[in-house]
Short mmCIF file of C-alpha atoms and ligand atoms in Angstrom, two decimals:
data_model
loop_
_atom_site.label_atom_id
_atom_site.label_comp_id
_atom_site.label_asym_id
_atom_site.label_seq_id
_atom_site.Cartn_x
_atom_site.Cartn_y
_atom_site.Cartn_z
CA MET A 1 0.00 -0.02 0.00
CA ARG A 2 2.77 2.51 0.84
CA LYS A 3 3.96 2.61 -2.82
CA LYS A 4 0.73 4.05 -4.03
CA LYS A 5 1.06 7.11 -6.23
CA ILE A 6 -0.77 10.19 -5.07
CA ALA A 7 -2.46 12.94 -7.05
CA ILE A 8 -3.44 16.20 -5.40
CA LEU A 9 -6.03 18.14 -7.32
CA GLY A 10 -5.69 21.77 -6.37
CA GLY A 11 -2.29 22.66 -5.20
CA GLY A 12 -3.09 25.74 -3.04
CA ASN A 13 -2.45 26.35 0.55
CA LEU A 14 -3.63 22.97 1.84
CA GLY A 15 -2.90 20.81 -1.14
CA GLY A 16 0.73 22.15 -1.21
CA ALA A 17 1.12 21.56 2.46
CA ILE A 18 -0.12 18.01 2.15
CA ALA A 19 2.48 17.38 -0.64
CA GLU A 20 5.32 18.88 1.39
CA GLY A 21 4.49 17.12 4.52
CA LEU A 22 4.19 13.64 2.82
CA ILE A 23 7.64 14.36 1.31
CA LYS A 24 9.15 15.48 4.66
CA SER A 25 7.73 12.43 6.42
CA GLN A 26 9.14 10.15 3.63
CA PHE A 27 5.61 8.41 3.42
CA VAL A 28 6.13 8.76 -0.31
CA SER A 29 9.04 9.90 -2.43
CA PRO A 30 8.49 13.11 -4.56
CA ASP A 31 8.21 11.23 -7.86
CA GLN A 32 5.28 9.40 -6.47
CA ILE A 33 3.24 12.74 -6.05
CA THR A 34 1.46 14.80 -8.81
CA VAL A 35 0.02 18.11 -8.03
CA THR A 36 -2.36 20.00 -10.22
CA ARG A 37 -3.35 23.64 -10.54
CA ARG A 38 -4.09 26.04 -13.26
CA ASN A 39 -1.26 28.33 -12.32
CA VAL A 40 1.57 25.84 -12.09
CA ASP A 41 4.19 28.57 -11.66
CA ALA A 42 2.77 28.91 -8.17
CA ILE A 43 4.02 25.54 -7.25
CA ASN A 44 7.48 25.59 -8.74
CA HIS A 45 8.84 24.88 -5.35
CA LEU A 46 7.19 21.43 -5.35
CA LYS A 47 8.60 20.93 -8.95
CA ALA A 48 12.05 21.72 -7.56
CA LEU A 49 11.50 19.00 -4.96
CA GLY A 50 10.87 16.40 -7.72
CA VAL A 51 6.99 16.55 -7.66
CA THR A 52 5.27 16.34 -11.01
CA VAL A 53 3.26 19.52 -11.36
CA THR A 54 0.72 19.92 -14.16
CA THR A 55 -2.64 21.54 -15.13
CA GLU A 56 -4.01 18.24 -16.38
CA ASN A 57 -6.31 16.54 -13.76
CA ASP A 58 -7.15 13.75 -16.02
CA THR A 59 -3.56 12.75 -16.60
CA ALA A 60 -2.77 13.11 -12.86
CA ILE A 61 -5.74 10.71 -12.16
CA GLN A 62 -4.76 8.18 -14.68
CA ASN A 63 -1.22 7.98 -13.32
CA SER A 64 -2.09 7.91 -9.69
CA ASP A 65 -3.87 5.41 -7.26
CA VAL A 66 -4.87 7.90 -4.44
CA ILE A 67 -6.70 11.19 -5.48
CA ILE A 68 -6.72 13.88 -2.92
CA VAL A 69 -9.24 16.66 -3.91
CA SER A 70 -8.18 19.98 -2.34
CA LEU A 71 -10.26 22.56 -4.36
CA LYS A 72 -12.44 25.29 -3.17
CA PRO A 73 -15.89 23.82 -2.52
CA TYR A 74 -17.43 25.93 -5.53
CA ASN A 75 -14.95 24.30 -8.03
CA VAL A 76 -15.51 20.53 -6.90
CA LYS A 77 -18.52 19.63 -8.93
CA GLU A 78 -17.25 21.17 -12.19
CA VAL A 79 -13.76 19.78 -11.94
CA LEU A 80 -14.85 16.34 -10.80
CA GLU A 81 -17.48 16.05 -13.58
CA GLY A 82 -14.92 16.84 -16.20
CA VAL A 83 -12.61 14.02 -14.99
CA LYS A 84 -14.89 11.29 -13.54
CA LYS A 85 -14.61 8.93 -16.58
CA HIS A 86 -11.03 8.37 -15.43
CA PHE A 87 -11.92 7.10 -11.94
CA ASP A 88 -11.45 3.50 -11.57
CA PRO A 89 -13.23 1.96 -8.34
CA SER A 90 -11.00 -1.07 -8.33
CA ARG A 91 -7.81 1.10 -8.33
CA HIS A 92 -8.47 4.65 -7.07
CA ILE A 93 -9.16 5.86 -3.58
CA LEU A 94 -10.80 9.42 -3.43
CA ILE A 95 -9.93 11.62 -0.43
CA SER A 96 -11.72 15.04 -0.31
CA VAL A 97 -10.47 17.78 2.22
CA VAL A 98 -13.16 20.17 0.90
CA THR A 99 -15.27 21.77 3.53
CA GLY A 100 -19.11 21.16 3.37
CA VAL A 101 -19.02 18.53 0.47
CA PHE A 102 -20.71 15.41 1.67
CA LEU A 103 -19.63 11.68 0.89
CA LYS A 104 -23.00 11.28 -0.78
CA ASP A 105 -22.34 14.43 -2.92
CA LEU A 106 -18.86 13.07 -4.05
CA ALA A 107 -20.46 9.64 -4.66
CA GLY A 108 -23.06 11.28 -6.84
CA ILE A 109 -20.46 12.78 -9.07
CA VAL A 110 -17.83 9.97 -9.44
CA ASP A 111 -18.53 6.27 -9.70
CA SER A 112 -20.65 5.52 -6.43
CA ARG A 113 -18.62 2.18 -6.10
CA MET A 114 -15.37 4.28 -5.39
CA PRO A 115 -13.96 4.30 -1.76
CA ILE A 116 -14.44 7.77 -0.77
CA PHE A 117 -12.91 9.72 2.30
CA ARG A 118 -13.61 13.07 3.74
CA ALA A 119 -10.79 14.57 5.75
CA MET A 120 -10.83 17.71 7.93
CA PRO A 121 -7.26 18.72 8.67
CA ASN A 122 -6.18 22.25 9.97
CA THR A 123 -3.51 24.68 8.85
CA ALA A 124 -0.88 23.22 11.14
CA ILE A 125 -0.60 20.46 8.49
CA ALA A 126 2.09 22.68 7.15
CA ILE A 127 4.33 21.83 9.96
CA GLN A 128 2.85 18.08 10.30
CA GLU A 129 1.00 19.07 13.43
CA SER A 130 -2.62 18.96 12.21
CA VAL A 131 -5.43 17.07 13.84
CA THR A 132 -7.35 15.39 10.86
CA CYS A 133 -10.86 14.04 11.39
CA LEU A 134 -11.64 11.32 8.99
CA CYS A 135 -14.78 9.57 7.66
CA GLN A 136 -15.40 7.32 4.80
CA SER A 137 -17.78 5.24 2.58
CA GLY A 138 -17.02 2.17 0.72
CA ALA A 139 -13.45 1.64 1.91
CA THR A 140 -11.90 -1.62 2.88
CA GLY A 141 -10.06 -1.98 6.24
CA GLU A 142 -6.72 -1.86 4.31
CA GLN A 143 -7.78 1.38 2.70
CA ILE A 144 -8.81 2.81 5.89
CA ASN A 145 -5.63 1.90 7.50
CA TYR A 146 -3.76 3.46 4.46
CA VAL A 147 -5.51 6.77 4.56
CA THR A 148 -5.20 6.95 8.41
CA GLU A 149 -1.44 6.24 8.07
CA LEU A 150 -1.17 8.95 5.35
CA PHE A 151 -2.82 11.60 7.64
CA ASP A 152 -0.89 10.50 10.69
CA GLN A 153 2.39 11.69 8.80
CA LEU A 154 0.79 15.08 8.95
CA GLY A 155 -0.22 15.15 12.75
CA ILE A 156 -2.86 12.99 14.29
CA THR A 157 -5.91 11.37 12.88
CA ILE A 158 -9.40 10.79 14.48
CA PRO A 159 -11.98 8.68 12.83
CA ILE A 160 -15.50 10.26 13.23
CA ASP A 161 -18.99 9.86 11.91
CA GLU A 162 -19.64 12.16 8.98
CA LYS A 163 -22.50 13.94 10.91
CA LEU A 164 -19.66 15.32 13.13
CA MET A 165 -17.71 16.85 10.19
CA ASP A 166 -19.17 20.36 10.67
CA ALA A 167 -18.24 20.16 14.38
CA ALA A 168 -14.76 18.90 13.43
CA THR A 169 -14.43 21.83 11.31
CA VAL A 170 -15.23 24.29 14.00
CA LEU A 171 -13.01 22.73 16.72
CA GLY A 172 -10.19 21.74 14.58
CA ALA A 173 -9.96 24.12 11.63
CA CYS A 174 -11.40 27.24 13.23
CA GLY A 175 -9.96 26.05 16.57
CA ILE A 176 -6.52 27.23 15.23
CA ALA A 177 -7.75 30.82 14.95
CA TYR A 178 -9.43 30.74 18.49
CA ALA A 179 -6.03 29.58 19.97
CA LEU A 180 -4.05 32.23 18.10
CA ARG A 181 -6.49 34.97 19.15
CA PHE A 182 -5.96 33.76 22.74
CA ILE A 183 -2.19 34.07 22.18
CA ARG A 184 -2.68 37.54 20.48
CA ALA A 185 -4.85 38.92 23.17
CA ALA A 186 -2.62 37.61 26.15
CA THR A 187 0.35 39.17 24.18
CA GLN A 188 -1.36 42.63 24.50
CA GLY A 189 -1.87 41.88 28.22
CA GLY A 190 1.84 41.02 28.40
CA ILE A 191 2.87 44.34 26.64
CA GLU A 192 0.79 46.18 29.39
CA ILE A 193 2.67 44.39 32.25
CA GLY A 194 6.16 45.17 30.68
CA PHE A 195 7.26 42.80 27.90
CA ASP A 196 7.84 43.84 24.27
CA ALA A 197 5.43 42.31 21.84
CA ARG A 198 7.96 39.93 20.39
CA THR A 199 9.09 38.38 23.73
CA ALA A 200 5.45 38.28 25.05
CA ASN A 201 4.44 36.50 22.00
CA LEU A 202 7.26 33.98 22.28
CA ILE A 203 6.47 33.30 25.96
CA LEU A 204 2.85 32.74 25.29
CA ALA A 205 3.31 30.55 22.16
CA GLN A 206 5.56 28.29 24.19
CA THR A 207 3.28 28.31 27.15
CA VAL A 208 0.23 27.26 25.10
CA LYS A 209 2.36 24.56 23.46
CA GLY A 210 3.47 23.41 26.72
CA ALA A 211 -0.03 23.40 28.24
CA ALA A 212 -1.26 21.37 25.11
CA GLU A 213 1.54 18.85 25.65
CA LEU A 214 0.82 18.30 29.08
CA LEU A 215 -2.64 17.22 28.14
CA LEU A 216 -1.49 15.25 25.20
CA LYS A 217 1.39 13.56 26.66
CA LEU A 218 0.02 13.05 30.23
CA ASN A 219 -3.46 12.30 29.00
CA ARG A 220 -4.86 14.49 31.93
CA HIS A 221 -7.90 16.61 32.36
CA PRO A 222 -7.10 20.41 31.93
CA GLU A 223 -8.63 21.28 35.36
CA GLU A 224 -6.31 18.85 37.13
CA GLN A 225 -3.28 20.81 35.65
CA ILE A 226 -4.97 24.11 36.51
CA ASP A 227 -5.40 22.92 40.12
CA LYS A 228 -1.56 22.62 40.35
CA VAL A 229 -0.92 26.15 39.52
CA THR A 230 -3.64 27.90 41.61
CA THR A 231 -2.08 28.55 45.10
CA PRO A 232 -4.85 29.49 47.64
CA LYS A 233 -5.01 33.36 47.56
CA GLY A 234 -2.46 33.40 44.79
CA CYS A 235 -2.33 35.38 41.62
CA THR A 236 -3.31 32.71 39.20
CA ILE A 237 -6.65 31.91 40.81
CA VAL A 238 -7.45 35.68 41.13
CA GLY A 239 -6.69 36.08 37.40
CA LEU A 240 -8.69 32.95 36.25
CA ASN A 241 -11.67 33.89 38.40
CA GLU A 242 -11.66 37.50 36.94
CA LEU A 243 -11.48 35.99 33.29
CA GLU A 244 -14.58 34.04 34.23
CA HIS A 245 -16.34 37.00 35.67
CA GLN A 246 -15.76 38.63 32.39
CA GLY A 247 -17.24 35.71 30.50
CA PHE A 248 -14.16 33.87 29.31
CA SER A 249 -15.40 30.38 29.04
CA SER A 250 -18.86 31.44 28.03
CA SER A 251 -17.61 33.70 25.29
CA LEU A 252 -15.63 30.69 23.75
CA ILE A 253 -18.52 28.46 24.12
CA LYS A 254 -20.70 31.00 22.43
CA GLY A 255 -17.98 31.59 19.70
CA ILE A 256 -17.92 27.80 18.85
CA GLY A 257 -21.73 27.84 18.70
CA ALA A 258 -21.74 30.80 16.43
CA SER A 259 -19.19 29.14 14.05
CA TYR A 260 -21.19 25.96 13.99
CA ASP A 261 -24.43 27.81 13.27
CA LYS A 262 -22.84 29.60 10.37
CA ILE A 263 -21.80 26.24 8.85
CA VAL A 264 -25.09 24.27 9.28
CA LYS A 265 -27.60 27.10 8.64
N1 LIG B 1 -6.85 25.97 4.80
C1 LIG B 1 -7.39 25.40 5.70
O1 LIG B 1 -7.36 25.57 6.76
C2 LIG B 1 -8.44 24.20 5.33
C3 LIG B 1 -8.72 23.30 6.32
C4 LIG B 1 -9.46 22.26 6.04
C5 LIG B 1 -10.21 22.11 4.73
N2 LIG B 1 -9.89 23.02 3.77
C6 LIG B 1 -10.52 23.13 2.50
O2 LIG B 1 -9.48 22.71 1.62
C7 LIG B 1 -9.77 23.19 0.27
C8 LIG B 1 -8.62 23.97 -0.26
O3 LIG B 1 -8.45 25.02 0.71
P1 LIG B 1 -7.09 26.03 0.29
O4 LIG B 1 -7.06 26.91 1.55
O5 LIG B 1 -5.89 25.11 0.01
O6 LIG B 1 -7.67 26.80 -0.82
P2 LIG B 1 -6.77 27.34 -2.14
O7 LIG B 1 -5.30 27.88 -1.63
O8 LIG B 1 -7.45 28.27 -2.90
O9 LIG B 1 -6.47 26.12 -2.98
C9 LIG B 1 -7.38 25.78 -4.06
C10 LIG B 1 -6.58 25.49 -5.28
O10 LIG B 1 -7.24 24.90 -6.31
C11 LIG B 1 -6.74 25.26 -7.52
N3 LIG B 1 -7.72 25.02 -8.51
C12 LIG B 1 -8.70 25.85 -9.06
N4 LIG B 1 -9.28 25.16 -10.16
C13 LIG B 1 -8.62 24.12 -10.38
C14 LIG B 1 -8.70 23.15 -11.43
N5 LIG B 1 -9.60 23.38 -12.33
N6 LIG B 1 -7.70 22.31 -11.49
C15 LIG B 1 -6.79 22.17 -10.59
N7 LIG B 1 -6.59 23.02 -9.53
C16 LIG B 1 -7.52 24.05 -9.51
C17 LIG B 1 -6.28 26.70 -7.34
O11 LIG B 1 -5.21 26.99 -8.15
P3 LIG B 1 -5.28 27.71 -9.61
O12 LIG B 1 -6.11 29.01 -9.41
O13 LIG B 1 -3.84 28.11 -9.88
O14 LIG B 1 -5.91 26.73 -10.39
C18 LIG B 1 -6.11 26.83 -5.81
O15 LIG B 1 -4.64 26.90 -5.61
C19 LIG B 1 -11.03 24.11 0.40
O16 LIG B 1 -12.15 23.44 -0.01
C20 LIG B 1 -11.13 24.33 1.94
O17 LIG B 1 -12.38 24.24 2.35
C21 LIG B 1 -8.96 24.01 4.12
#
């Protein structure tokens, strides 16, 4: 399975990052990857790595076993309609990272016997630190293992029901922006208490990374870790309680709800 050739249709931000991550991880060699887009000059850096870059989606599909669709949602139907005759259900695996396009929509365009995956990564895929939520229809156990292994090269992979894909988009993809806004806001606080912006930003980025690693590596509940740093009558608990009086947790929960409503309504 590891020797499969991969075509990425739509070599933009995400498609390009997937190609680079797969090469860096040595999951595939560059000559096993084809990336398409209309303006191929924009992916000359991939060509320099040894990736085949082309405008020809049909040739890319014919020369590959795994097809990753990384187009904008409004391009998917038109592009896939144009190339669907080249899909072979006995050979190809189709993976879509496109937001809001359902497995049934994809099956309705290409051959419905195709194994089809929907993946929801986030922009940390560029540094192989994504969380990618994954669902599928019509795939064998071997194909599921292969696609999971592929996205495991780019961070961690979590299998979910398709009905949770919108929620995964909010927590995982929008979640990057929420976390960055936390860092940005805390940096502003850090400047107020004496640090220059650059140093405050560095302290906070590493602090957030450390907090996340405490959960990921020790598999603990956040509150257990918080209890360790809240000395009775100390400065941490005073600050935390003031954050809550000002609606910190509530505003985050409401923000997640607002993002979700925007997707589903
Ligand atoms: N960025 C994220 O964090 C993220 C996370 C999860 C999911 N997604 C989803 O991933 C998809 C891609 O997002 P993105 O941020 O990478 O968008 P993007 O940078 O705009 O990439 C889409 C690419 O498709 C290419 N394209 C358009 N028509 C084409 C055609 N006929 N044949 C081949 N390529 C074509 C475009 O290049 P040309 O104009 O040169 O053709 C463009 O580079 C979106 O559906 C998005 O919802 C993104």
